[in-house]
Amino acid sequence: MALGGTIRGKRTTLRTPTEDDLAGYNRWMADMRVRHLARVWHEPAMPATWKERLTEQTKNKESVLWSIESEGALIGMVRIQFGWDNRLRAWIDALIIDPAQWRKGLASDAALALHRYLFDYLDMQRINTTLRADNAAACRIAERLGYTEFAHGHEVFYRDGAYVDEIWLMMDRATWDARWSSEREYEPLGSRTLPGAAPRARGKTGD
Amino acid sequence: MFGPRLDGGNGTTLRPPTREDYDLFGRWQLMPEVTRFWGPRYGTQTPAEIEERMKKDGESQTAFLWSIAYQDETVGFTGVFGIDWVSRDAETGIFIGRHDLYGKGIASEAVRLRMAYIWNELGLHRTHNWIALPNRGSWRANQKSGYAQIGTYPRSWYRSGEWVDEWLGEAFPHTFPNEKLPPPWRDESSRGK
């Protein structure tokens, strides 16, 4: 599983990460705007270290990493971690968008595409995540997707000279189905004929 | 890293784990009597893998692990994991592998020693944990040392045909009860007065 395949949103595409993406990863992890709002995947490091990290991620069977593209350019990354003893559940442990691409709705588009894949393709039953309480944009995306808060940690992250709280969120399969049932990757199979079955004769029943 | 030796009351001690302890830890995590609220009850158990696990734990810069001894016999383990040295936040956990010793206050004493070390030696600002809601003994042990509930994670574990919720808690240095401060910190605190 370790490196994810292609997942298409309307304006973004999640795709398999490559070594060419790593300079972008390093730049985001070093960006104070990113660090104030979210947990980084790794600390900034030299290119060789980033290659080692990508190799380790490739071998990691407990998590999946994607790069995010928009209009053919790298704009972010997202990583999920499977549940400790339940692979029908996962945690989104990093979703980072290049600050130059903020406020364009790209995180929202990528998040929706990712959840569609997790619920409708992997048949996951629950997705969890944690957010810094002052990350208003991420909180709005999570609320729109259907996440609800199940815990609130106090004074968890230290940044900008003060502590900020953390909220713990979850979304179950039933919520996804109720809210996003029209959001499918493939057309429904419907009543297509099974392989080998005789096609229905046209005309006799008036259809 | 492995934590230092901490002697508490009630015959309970935290001490650095030995290679033999790691064999015990692995065996306990496969036993139904002590895994009702623990992991999947399967795992890799070759000596080489156990050795590697111990090496990784010992070298970790973001965790402290102790064996829990009761009357000089190893009966479980506890630790503080995933330390974020910038935010000074971490997760704590405890596992008693000897079900015949449940109810003797071993977990309460182990948690007291562990939290005193965390606040007085590691300088952490906050810790948090997850405990199965029906595992009352465990979250009570944590509450006695300053943990308070911050939420409930519904349907966390599926065990014996039913879903079990989980208790989420957090603790801070100021929530640790001063009168429970164990030596050597209590003695040093007294000397300062």
mmCIF file of C-alpha atoms in Angstrom:
data_model
loop_
_atom_site.group_PDB
_atom_site.id
_atom_site.type_symbol
_atom_site.label_atom_id
_atom_site.label_comp_id
_atom_site.label_asym_id
_atom_site.label_seq_id
_atom_site.Cartn_x
_atom_site.Cartn_y
_atom_site.Cartn_z
ATOM 1 C CA MET A 1 0.000 0.000 0.000
ATOM 2 C CA ALA A 2 2.749 2.409 1.028
ATOM 3 C CA LEU A 3 2.609 4.746 -1.988
ATOM 4 C CA GLY A 4 -0.847 5.638 -3.248
ATOM 5 C CA GLY A 5 -2.099 5.414 -6.808
ATOM 6 C CA THR A 6 -4.138 7.928 -8.786
ATOM 7 C CA ILE A 7 -7.284 9.447 -7.269
ATOM 8 C CA ARG A 8 -8.932 12.178 -9.303
ATOM 9 C CA GLY A 9 -10.847 15.059 -7.829
ATOM 10 C CA LYS A 10 -12.464 17.815 -9.834
ATOM 11 C CA ARG A 11 -9.491 20.204 -9.609
ATOM 12 C CA THR A 12 -6.820 18.099 -7.945
ATOM 13 C CA THR A 13 -5.286 14.680 -8.455
ATOM 14 C CA LEU A 14 -3.708 12.537 -5.785
ATOM 15 C CA ARG A 15 -0.907 10.541 -7.373
ATOM 16 C CA THR A 16 2.118 8.387 -6.582
ATOM 17 C CA PRO A 17 4.912 10.454 -5.015
ATOM 18 C CA THR A 18 8.281 10.580 -6.765
ATOM 19 C CA GLU A 19 11.757 11.715 -5.768
ATOM 20 C CA ASP A 20 11.184 14.869 -7.800
ATOM 21 C CA ASP A 21 8.488 15.883 -5.293
ATOM 22 C CA LEU A 22 10.811 15.822 -2.308
ATOM 23 C CA ALA A 23 12.199 19.332 -2.712
ATOM 24 C CA GLY A 24 8.623 20.588 -2.480
ATOM 25 C CA TYR A 25 8.002 18.486 0.633
ATOM 26 C CA ASN A 26 11.135 19.920 2.232
ATOM 27 C CA ARG A 27 10.047 23.466 1.395
ATOM 28 C CA TRP A 28 6.609 23.009 2.970
ATOM 29 C CA MET A 29 7.975 21.410 6.136
ATOM 30 C CA ALA A 30 10.275 24.436 6.511
ATOM 31 C CA ASP A 31 7.464 26.950 5.979
ATOM 32 C CA MET A 32 6.344 28.593 9.226
ATOM 33 C CA ARG A 33 2.855 29.152 7.810
ATOM 34 C CA VAL A 34 2.459 25.397 7.449
ATOM 35 C CA ARG A 35 4.089 24.622 10.792
ATOM 36 C CA HIS A 36 1.798 26.986 12.683
ATOM 37 C CA LEU A 37 -1.298 25.240 11.381
ATOM 38 C CA ALA A 38 -0.443 21.568 11.124
ATOM 39 C CA ARG A 39 1.798 18.764 12.260
ATOM 40 C CA VAL A 40 4.587 18.257 9.701
ATOM 41 C CA TRP A 41 5.315 14.812 8.293
ATOM 42 C CA HIS A 42 9.084 15.143 8.799
ATOM 43 C CA GLU A 43 11.452 17.918 9.715
ATOM 44 C CA PRO A 44 13.392 19.674 6.919
ATOM 45 C CA ALA A 45 16.472 17.710 5.911
ATOM 46 C CA MET A 46 19.042 17.189 3.161
ATOM 47 C CA PRO A 47 17.911 15.591 -0.136
ATOM 48 C CA ALA A 48 19.506 12.234 0.668
ATOM 49 C CA THR A 49 17.524 12.027 3.917
ATOM 50 C CA TRP A 50 14.291 12.758 2.065
ATOM 51 C CA LYS A 51 15.082 9.933 -0.376
ATOM 52 C CA GLU A 52 15.592 7.574 2.563
ATOM 53 C CA ARG A 53 12.256 8.685 4.001
ATOM 54 C CA LEU A 54 10.508 8.005 0.718
ATOM 55 C CA THR A 55 12.129 4.553 0.547
ATOM 56 C CA GLU A 56 10.964 3.820 4.104
ATOM 57 C CA GLN A 57 7.460 5.007 3.231
ATOM 58 C CA THR A 58 7.462 2.709 0.205
ATOM 59 C CA LYS A 59 8.092 -0.272 2.512
ATOM 60 C CA ASN A 60 5.579 0.833 5.146
ATOM 61 C CA LYS A 61 2.501 -1.386 5.017
ATOM 62 C CA GLU A 62 0.671 0.594 7.720
ATOM 63 C CA SER A 63 0.336 3.883 5.858
ATOM 64 C CA VAL A 64 -0.136 5.377 2.394
ATOM 65 C CA LEU A 65 1.351 8.561 0.975
ATOM 66 C CA TRP A 66 0.167 10.609 -2.000
ATOM 67 C CA SER A 67 1.413 13.760 -3.686
ATOM 68 C CA ILE A 68 -1.303 16.218 -4.730
ATOM 69 C CA GLU A 69 -1.277 17.919 -8.123
ATOM 70 C CA SER A 70 -3.369 20.652 -9.669
ATOM 71 C CA GLU A 71 -3.068 21.718 -13.304
ATOM 72 C CA GLY A 72 -0.025 19.494 -13.658
ATOM 73 C CA ALA A 73 1.911 21.090 -10.790
ATOM 74 C CA LEU A 74 2.753 19.658 -7.375
ATOM 75 C CA ILE A 75 0.719 21.494 -4.723
ATOM 76 C CA GLY A 76 0.649 19.244 -1.657
ATOM 77 C CA MET A 77 0.824 15.862 0.030
ATOM 78 C CA VAL A 78 -1.444 13.673 2.128
ATOM 79 C CA ARG A 79 -0.734 10.614 4.248
ATOM 80 C CA ILE A 80 -3.042 8.160 5.972
ATOM 81 C CA GLN A 81 -2.261 5.610 8.665
ATOM 82 C CA PHE A 82 -4.286 2.424 9.064
ATOM 83 C CA GLY A 83 -5.770 1.579 12.455
ATOM 84 C CA TRP A 84 -3.621 -0.421 14.857
ATOM 85 C CA ASP A 85 -5.738 -3.552 14.757
ATOM 86 C CA ASN A 86 -8.511 -2.556 12.377
ATOM 87 C CA ARG A 87 -7.687 -1.910 8.740
ATOM 88 C CA LEU A 88 -11.229 -0.737 8.069
ATOM 89 C CA ARG A 89 -10.302 2.436 9.895
ATOM 90 C CA ALA A 90 -7.646 5.007 9.144
ATOM 91 C CA TRP A 91 -6.222 8.287 10.405
ATOM 92 C CA ILE A 92 -5.324 11.174 8.149
ATOM 93 C CA ASP A 93 -2.079 12.194 9.789
ATOM 94 C CA ALA A 94 -0.923 14.885 7.335
ATOM 95 C CA LEU A 95 -2.639 16.914 4.641
ATOM 96 C CA ILE A 96 -0.471 19.795 3.524
ATOM 97 C CA ILE A 97 -1.133 22.258 0.712
ATOM 98 C CA ASP A 98 1.528 24.651 -0.574
ATOM 99 C CA PRO A 99 0.764 28.039 1.083
ATOM 100 C CA ALA A 100 0.952 29.672 -2.370
ATOM 101 C CA GLN A 101 -2.132 27.618 -3.272
ATOM 102 C CA TRP A 102 -4.220 28.345 -0.166
ATOM 103 C CA ARG A 103 -7.734 29.811 -0.381
ATOM 104 C CA LYS A 104 -8.473 28.275 -3.783
ATOM 105 C CA GLY A 105 -10.549 25.335 -2.559
ATOM 106 C CA LEU A 106 -7.861 22.816 -3.496
ATOM 107 C CA ALA A 107 -7.558 21.221 -0.045
ATOM 108 C CA SER A 108 -11.316 20.750 0.018
ATOM 109 C CA ASP A 109 -11.286 19.129 -3.433
ATOM 110 C CA ALA A 110 -8.379 16.812 -2.559
ATOM 111 C CA ALA A 111 -9.959 15.868 0.775
ATOM 112 C CA LEU A 112 -13.264 14.970 -0.866
ATOM 113 C CA ALA A 113 -11.522 12.824 -3.479
ATOM 114 C CA LEU A 114 -9.490 11.067 -0.802
ATOM 115 C CA HIS A 115 -12.566 10.276 1.309
ATOM 116 C CA ARG A 116 -14.419 8.982 -1.720
ATOM 117 C CA TYR A 117 -11.534 6.585 -2.324
ATOM 118 C CA LEU A 118 -11.329 5.512 1.339
ATOM 119 C CA PHE A 119 -15.054 4.885 1.757
ATOM 120 C CA ASP A 120 -16.133 3.794 -1.713
ATOM 121 C CA TYR A 121 -13.041 1.949 -2.930
ATOM 122 C CA LEU A 122 -11.333 0.601 0.197
ATOM 123 C CA ASP A 123 -14.668 0.098 1.980
ATOM 124 C CA MET A 124 -13.426 1.840 5.107
ATOM 125 C CA GLN A 125 -15.875 2.190 7.971
ATOM 126 C CA ARG A 126 -14.396 5.172 9.807
ATOM 127 C CA ILE A 127 -11.843 7.909 9.154
ATOM 128 C CA ASN A 128 -10.279 9.936 11.969
ATOM 129 C CA THR A 129 -8.115 12.995 12.120
ATOM 130 C CA THR A 130 -6.829 15.610 14.519
ATOM 131 C CA LEU A 131 -6.677 19.338 13.865
ATOM 132 C CA ARG A 132 -5.284 22.342 15.643
ATOM 133 C CA ALA A 133 -8.268 24.177 17.057
ATOM 134 C CA ASP A 134 -7.251 27.478 15.423
ATOM 135 C CA ASN A 135 -6.930 25.999 11.903
ATOM 136 C CA ALA A 136 -10.232 27.495 10.772
ATOM 137 C CA ALA A 137 -9.934 26.439 7.123
ATOM 138 C CA ALA A 138 -9.266 22.801 7.983
ATOM 139 C CA CYS A 139 -12.087 22.810 10.559
ATOM 140 C CA ARG A 140 -14.502 24.095 7.913
ATOM 141 C CA ILE A 141 -13.457 21.385 5.424
ATOM 142 C CA ALA A 142 -13.831 18.689 8.072
ATOM 143 C CA GLU A 143 -17.263 19.941 9.117
ATOM 144 C CA ARG A 144 -18.443 20.066 5.509
ATOM 145 C CA LEU A 145 -17.245 16.510 4.906
ATOM 146 C CA GLY A 146 -19.179 15.293 7.938
ATOM 147 C CA TYR A 147 -16.623 14.976 10.720
ATOM 148 C CA THR A 148 -17.733 15.298 14.328
ATOM 149 C CA GLU A 149 -15.617 16.015 17.380
ATOM 150 C CA PHE A 150 -15.147 13.229 19.929
ATOM 151 C CA ALA A 151 -12.446 14.763 22.114
ATOM 152 C CA HIS A 152 -10.819 18.101 22.817
ATOM 153 C CA GLY A 153 -7.248 18.270 24.078
ATOM 154 C CA HIS A 154 -6.115 21.411 25.856
ATOM 155 C CA GLU A 155 -2.835 23.275 25.288
ATOM 156 C CA VAL A 156 -1.431 20.565 23.031
ATOM 157 C CA PHE A 157 0.725 22.392 20.469
ATOM 158 C CA TYR A 158 3.257 25.079 21.199
ATOM 159 C CA ARG A 159 3.723 27.617 18.428
ATOM 160 C CA ASP A 160 3.990 31.376 18.090
ATOM 161 C CA GLY A 161 4.726 31.781 21.788
ATOM 162 C CA ALA A 162 1.593 30.067 23.073
ATOM 163 C CA TYR A 163 -0.223 26.769 23.296
ATOM 164 C CA VAL A 164 -3.184 25.876 21.100
ATOM 165 C CA ASP A 165 -5.806 23.168 21.641
ATOM 166 C CA GLU A 166 -6.311 20.091 19.498
ATOM 167 C CA ILE A 167 -9.619 18.636 18.355
ATOM 168 C CA TRP A 168 -10.106 14.954 17.610
ATOM 169 C CA LEU A 169 -12.558 14.168 14.814
ATOM 170 C CA MET A 170 -14.175 11.122 13.274
ATOM 171 C CA MET A 171 -16.527 10.337 10.398
ATOM 172 C CA ASP A 172 -18.333 7.034 10.011
ATOM 173 C CA ARG A 173 -19.381 5.317 6.817
ATOM 174 C CA ALA A 174 -23.048 6.086 7.450
ATOM 175 C CA THR A 175 -22.339 9.832 7.459
ATOM 176 C CA TRP A 176 -20.415 9.573 4.208
ATOM 177 C CA ASP A 177 -23.225 7.631 2.562
ATOM 178 C CA ALA A 178 -25.878 10.063 3.788
ATOM 179 C CA ARG A 179 -23.994 13.169 2.722
ATOM 180 C CA TRP A 180 -21.994 12.136 -0.324
ATOM 181 C CA SER A 181 -23.792 9.217 -1.941
ATOM 182 C CA SER A 182 -23.800 11.046 -5.281
ATOM 183 C CA GLU A 183 -20.038 11.467 -5.132
ATOM 184 C CA ARG A 184 -18.909 8.314 -6.945
ATOM 185 C CA GLU A 185 -15.739 7.634 -8.929
ATOM 186 C CA TYR A 186 -17.342 5.197 -11.365
ATOM 187 C CA GLU A 187 -20.810 5.073 -12.853
ATOM 188 C CA PRO A 188 -23.079 2.640 -10.989
ATOM 189 C CA LEU A 189 -23.122 -0.829 -12.527
ATOM 190 C CA GLY A 190 -26.907 -0.858 -12.088
ATOM 191 C CA SER A 191 -28.694 -3.686 -13.867
ATOM 192 C CA ARG A 192 -26.056 -4.365 -16.482
ATOM 193 C CA THR A 193 -26.196 -7.922 -17.734
ATOM 194 C CA LEU A 194 -23.833 -10.452 -16.231
ATOM 195 C CA PRO A 195 -21.087 -11.876 -18.461
ATOM 196 C CA GLY A 196 -22.506 -14.715 -20.574
ATOM 197 C CA ALA A 197 -26.143 -13.777 -20.037
ATOM 198 C CA ALA A 198 -28.210 -13.323 -23.173
ATOM 199 C CA PRO A 199 -28.929 -9.654 -23.942
ATOM 200 C CA ARG A 200 -32.536 -8.645 -23.575
ATOM 201 C CA ALA A 201 -34.365 -8.530 -26.871
ATOM 202 C CA ARG A 202 -35.200 -4.971 -27.799
ATOM 203 C CA GLY A 203 -38.583 -4.060 -29.106
ATOM 204 C CA LYS A 204 -40.678 -6.906 -27.719
ATOM 205 C CA THR A 205 -41.487 -5.128 -24.510
ATOM 206 C CA GLY A 206 -41.529 -1.733 -26.059
ATOM 207 C CA ASP A 207 -38.188 -0.540 -24.572
ATOM 208 C CA MET B 1 15.152 5.011 25.855
ATOM 209 C CA PHE B 2 14.645 2.915 28.898
ATOM 210 C CA GLY B 3 13.605 4.699 32.079
ATOM 211 C CA PRO B 4 15.643 4.590 35.280
ATOM 212 C CA ARG B 5 14.804 2.531 38.354
ATOM 213 C CA LEU B 6 12.041 4.110 40.453
ATOM 214 C CA ASP B 7 11.069 2.449 43.728
ATOM 215 C CA GLY B 8 7.519 2.960 44.921
ATOM 216 C CA GLY B 9 5.343 1.596 47.672
ATOM 217 C CA ASN B 10 3.381 -1.615 47.740
ATOM 218 C CA GLY B 11 6.362 -3.637 46.445
ATOM 219 C CA THR B 12 6.093 -1.924 43.059
ATOM 220 C CA THR B 13 9.152 -0.750 41.116
ATOM 221 C CA LEU B 14 9.728 0.648 37.637
ATOM 222 C CA ARG B 15 13.022 -0.508 36.151
ATOM 223 C CA PRO B 16 14.733 -0.706 32.746
ATOM 224 C CA PRO B 17 13.475 -3.756 30.833
ATOM 225 C CA THR B 18 15.753 -6.739 30.279
ATOM 226 C CA ARG B 19 15.896 -9.062 27.273
ATOM 227 C CA GLU B 20 13.945 -11.637 29.302
ATOM 228 C CA ASP B 21 11.258 -9.037 29.990
ATOM 229 C CA TYR B 22 10.784 -8.545 26.253
ATOM 230 C CA ASP B 23 10.101 -12.289 25.873
ATOM 231 C CA LEU B 24 7.437 -11.928 28.572
ATOM 232 C CA PHE B 25 5.916 -8.835 26.930
ATOM 233 C CA GLY B 26 5.538 -10.720 23.654
ATOM 234 C CA ARG B 27 3.963 -13.770 25.284
ATOM 235 C CA TRP B 28 1.507 -11.730 27.353
ATOM 236 C CA GLN B 29 0.197 -9.933 24.282
ATOM 237 C CA LEU B 30 -0.948 -13.278 22.906
ATOM 238 C CA MET B 31 -2.938 -14.267 26.019
ATOM 239 C CA PRO B 32 -6.735 -13.800 26.109
ATOM 240 C CA GLU B 33 -6.738 -13.092 29.856
ATOM 241 C CA VAL B 34 -4.880 -9.794 29.391
ATOM 242 C CA THR B 35 -5.743 -8.666 25.855
ATOM 243 C CA ARG B 36 -9.429 -7.940 26.194
ATOM 244 C CA PHE B 37 -8.618 -4.236 25.860
ATOM 245 C CA TRP B 38 -5.308 -4.546 24.056
ATOM 246 C CA GLY B 39 -4.107 -5.246 20.524
ATOM 247 C CA PRO B 40 -5.003 -7.846 17.916
ATOM 248 C CA ARG B 41 -3.487 -10.848 19.793
ATOM 249 C CA TYR B 42 -1.077 -11.742 17.023
ATOM 250 C CA GLY B 43 2.436 -10.611 16.354
ATOM 251 C CA THR B 44 5.919 -11.412 15.183
ATOM 252 C CA GLN B 45 7.667 -13.430 17.777
ATOM 253 C CA THR B 46 11.015 -14.583 16.399
ATOM 254 C CA PRO B 47 13.954 -13.928 18.741
ATOM 255 C CA ALA B 48 15.557 -11.728 16.092
ATOM 256 C CA GLU B 49 12.443 -9.557 15.867
ATOM 257 C CA ILE B 50 12.148 -9.280 19.629
ATOM 258 C CA GLU B 51 15.807 -8.291 19.776
ATOM 259 C CA GLU B 52 15.249 -5.661 17.083
ATOM 260 C CA ARG B 53 12.188 -4.303 18.916
ATOM 261 C CA MET B 54 14.184 -3.947 22.116
ATOM 262 C CA LYS B 55 17.053 -2.259 20.274
ATOM 263 C CA LYS B 56 14.679 0.243 18.664
ATOM 264 C CA ASP B 57 12.968 1.005 21.977
ATOM 265 C CA GLY B 58 16.313 1.484 23.702
ATOM 266 C CA GLU B 59 17.577 3.838 21.018
ATOM 267 C CA SER B 60 14.374 5.854 20.671
ATOM 268 C CA GLN B 61 14.693 9.558 21.435
ATOM 269 C CA THR B 62 10.938 10.020 21.722
ATOM 270 C CA ALA B 63 9.958 7.349 24.253
ATOM 271 C CA PHE B 64 10.793 6.078 27.734
ATOM 272 C CA LEU B 65 9.876 2.503 28.622
ATOM 273 C CA TRP B 66 9.929 0.688 31.954
ATOM 274 C CA SER B 67 9.237 -2.811 33.168
ATOM 275 C CA ILE B 68 6.887 -2.907 36.118
ATOM 276 C CA ALA B 69 8.150 -5.180 38.882
ATOM 277 C CA TYR B 70 6.053 -6.386 41.797
ATOM 278 C CA GLN B 71 7.996 -7.924 44.662
ATOM 279 C CA ASP B 72 10.991 -8.039 42.316
ATOM 280 C CA GLU B 73 9.193 -9.982 39.587
ATOM 281 C CA THR B 74 8.351 -8.413 36.204
ATOM 282 C CA VAL B 75 4.566 -8.179 35.863
ATOM 283 C CA GLY B 76 3.996 -5.604 33.085
ATOM 284 C CA PHE B 77 5.316 -2.530 31.357
ATOM 285 C CA THR B 78 4.572 1.166 31.142
ATOM 286 C CA GLY B 79 5.970 4.125 29.285
ATOM 287 C CA VAL B 80 5.635 7.487 27.646
ATOM 288 C CA PHE B 81 5.692 7.485 23.847
ATOM 289 C CA GLY B 82 5.707 9.779 20.842
ATOM 290 C CA ILE B 83 7.243 12.655 22.768
ATOM 291 C CA ASP B 84 6.964 15.962 20.935
ATOM 292 C CA TRP B 85 9.909 17.818 22.459
ATOM 293 C CA VAL B 86 8.731 21.184 21.115
ATOM 294 C CA SER B 87 5.171 21.035 22.414
ATOM 295 C CA ARG B 88 6.344 18.796 25.291
ATOM 296 C CA ASP B 89 3.324 16.528 24.820
ATOM 297 C CA ALA B 90 3.345 12.720 24.752
ATOM 298 C CA GLU B 91 1.168 9.634 25.073
ATOM 299 C CA THR B 92 1.339 7.291 28.057
ATOM 300 C CA GLY B 93 0.393 3.642 28.355
ATOM 301 C CA ILE B 94 0.437 0.721 30.764
ATOM 302 C CA PHE B 95 0.002 -3.033 30.437
ATOM 303 C CA ILE B 96 -0.221 -5.511 33.324
ATOM 304 C CA GLY B 97 0.539 -8.965 31.976
ATOM 305 C CA ARG B 98 -0.182 -10.901 35.182
ATOM 306 C CA HIS B 99 -3.949 -11.099 35.431
ATOM 307 C CA ASP B 100 -3.666 -12.991 38.732
ATOM 308 C CA LEU B 101 -2.310 -9.757 40.252
ATOM 309 C CA TYR B 102 -5.128 -7.442 39.149
ATOM 310 C CA GLY B 103 -6.642 -5.386 41.976
ATOM 311 C CA LYS B 104 -3.473 -5.115 44.056
ATOM 312 C CA GLY B 105 -2.840 -1.460 43.234
ATOM 313 C CA ILE B 106 0.188 -2.204 41.040
ATOM 314 C CA ALA B 107 -1.066 -0.098 38.129
ATOM 315 C CA SER B 108 -1.886 2.869 40.388
ATOM 316 C CA GLU B 109 1.599 2.808 41.859
ATOM 317 C CA ALA B 110 3.263 2.378 38.462
ATOM 318 C CA VAL B 111 1.314 5.317 37.042
ATOM 319 C CA ARG B 112 2.223 7.471 40.059
ATOM 320 C CA LEU B 113 5.943 6.756 39.613
ATOM 321 C CA ARG B 114 5.794 7.254 35.854
ATOM 322 C CA MET B 115 3.960 10.582 36.052
ATOM 323 C CA ALA B 116 6.255 11.899 38.787
ATOM 324 C CA TYR B 117 9.235 11.125 36.551
ATOM 325 C CA ILE B 118 7.598 12.753 33.525
ATOM 326 C CA TRP B 119 6.832 15.990 35.353
ATOM 327 C CA ASN B 120 9.998 16.253 37.421
ATOM 328 C CA GLU B 121 12.682 14.880 35.123
ATOM 329 C CA LEU B 122 11.479 15.148 31.525
ATOM 330 C CA GLY B 123 9.894 18.586 31.849
ATOM 331 C CA LEU B 124 6.878 17.662 29.738
ATOM 332 C CA HIS B 125 3.924 20.049 29.649
ATOM 333 C CA ARG B 126 1.112 17.542 28.995
ATOM 334 C CA THR B 127 0.418 13.848 28.476
ATOM 335 C CA HIS B 128 -2.596 12.064 27.041
ATOM 336 C CA ASN B 129 -3.846 8.506 26.810
ATOM 337 C CA TRP B 130 -6.546 6.143 25.538
ATOM 338 C CA ILE B 131 -8.106 3.514 27.804
ATOM 339 C CA ALA B 132 -11.014 1.159 27.133
ATOM 340 C CA LEU B 133 -14.017 2.583 28.984
ATOM 341 C CA PRO B 134 -14.850 -0.715 30.745
ATOM 342 C CA ASN B 135 -11.241 -0.987 31.941
ATOM 343 C CA ARG B 136 -12.192 0.976 35.016
ATOM 344 C CA GLY B 137 -9.118 -0.112 36.982
ATOM 345 C CA SER B 138 -6.813 1.434 34.428
ATOM 346 C CA TRP B 139 -8.477 4.815 34.036
ATOM 347 C CA ARG B 140 -9.018 5.057 37.781
ATOM 348 C CA ALA B 141 -5.292 4.444 38.261
ATOM 349 C CA ASN B 142 -4.566 7.276 35.830
ATOM 350 C CA GLN B 143 -7.161 9.582 37.417
ATOM 351 C CA LYS B 144 -5.494 9.179 40.817
ATOM 352 C CA SER B 145 -2.338 10.665 39.318
ATOM 353 C CA GLY B 146 -4.059 13.618 37.703
ATOM 354 C CA TYR B 147 -5.637 12.422 34.466
ATOM 355 C CA ALA B 148 -9.033 13.875 33.505
ATOM 356 C CA GLN B 149 -11.346 12.773 30.707
ATOM 357 C CA ILE B 150 -11.370 14.881 27.524
ATOM 358 C CA GLY B 151 -13.628 12.756 25.352
ATOM 359 C CA THR B 152 -14.974 9.335 24.416
ATOM 360 C CA TYR B 153 -14.133 7.469 21.238
ATOM 361 C CA PRO B 154 -17.206 5.393 20.369
ATOM 362 C CA ARG B 155 -16.969 1.781 19.236
ATOM 363 C CA SER B 156 -13.225 1.577 19.463
ATOM 364 C CA TRP B 157 -12.687 -2.123 20.131
ATOM 365 C CA TYR B 158 -14.775 -5.067 18.973
ATOM 366 C CA ARG B 159 -14.471 -7.701 21.644
ATOM 367 C CA SER B 160 -16.483 -10.773 22.435
ATOM 368 C CA GLY B 161 -19.352 -9.774 20.184
ATOM 369 C CA GLU B 162 -19.761 -6.177 21.329
ATOM 370 C CA TRP B 163 -18.264 -2.770 20.686
ATOM 371 C CA VAL B 164 -16.316 -1.094 23.456
ATOM 372 C CA ASP B 165 -15.874 2.690 23.739
ATOM 373 C CA GLU B 166 -12.613 4.292 24.729
ATOM 374 C CA TRP B 167 -11.840 6.894 27.391
ATOM 375 C CA LEU B 168 -9.500 9.702 26.323
ATOM 376 C CA GLY B 169 -7.659 11.603 29.015
ATOM 377 C CA GLU B 170 -5.027 14.265 29.542
ATOM 378 C CA ALA B 171 -2.833 15.303 32.448
ATOM 379 C CA PHE B 172 -0.668 18.300 33.304
ATOM 380 C CA PRO B 173 1.986 18.886 35.962
ATOM 381 C CA HIS B 174 -0.471 20.971 37.981
ATOM 382 C CA THR B 175 -3.038 18.141 38.058
ATOM 383 C CA PHE B 176 -0.621 15.747 39.776
ATOM 384 C CA PRO B 177 -1.536 15.565 43.485
ATOM 385 C CA ASN B 178 1.381 17.012 45.460
ATOM 386 C CA GLU B 179 0.764 14.771 48.444
ATOM 387 C CA LYS B 180 1.423 11.768 46.204
ATOM 388 C CA LEU B 181 4.846 12.883 45.057
ATOM 389 C CA PRO B 182 7.137 9.881 45.619
ATOM 390 C CA PRO B 183 10.790 9.972 46.680
ATOM 391 C CA PRO B 184 13.290 11.173 45.648
ATOM 392 C CA TRP B 185 11.273 14.231 44.575
ATOM 393 C CA ARG B 186 9.247 14.417 47.780
ATOM 394 C CA ASP B 187 12.399 14.337 49.902
ATOM 395 C CA GLU B 188 14.025 17.065 47.826
ATOM 396 C CA SER B 189 10.865 19.125 48.012
ATOM 397 C CA SER B 190 10.856 18.758 51.825
ATOM 398 C CA ARG B 191 14.506 19.789 52.051
ATOM 399 C CA GLY B 192 13.748 22.970 50.196
ATOM 400 C CA LYS B 193 11.142 24.092 52.758
#
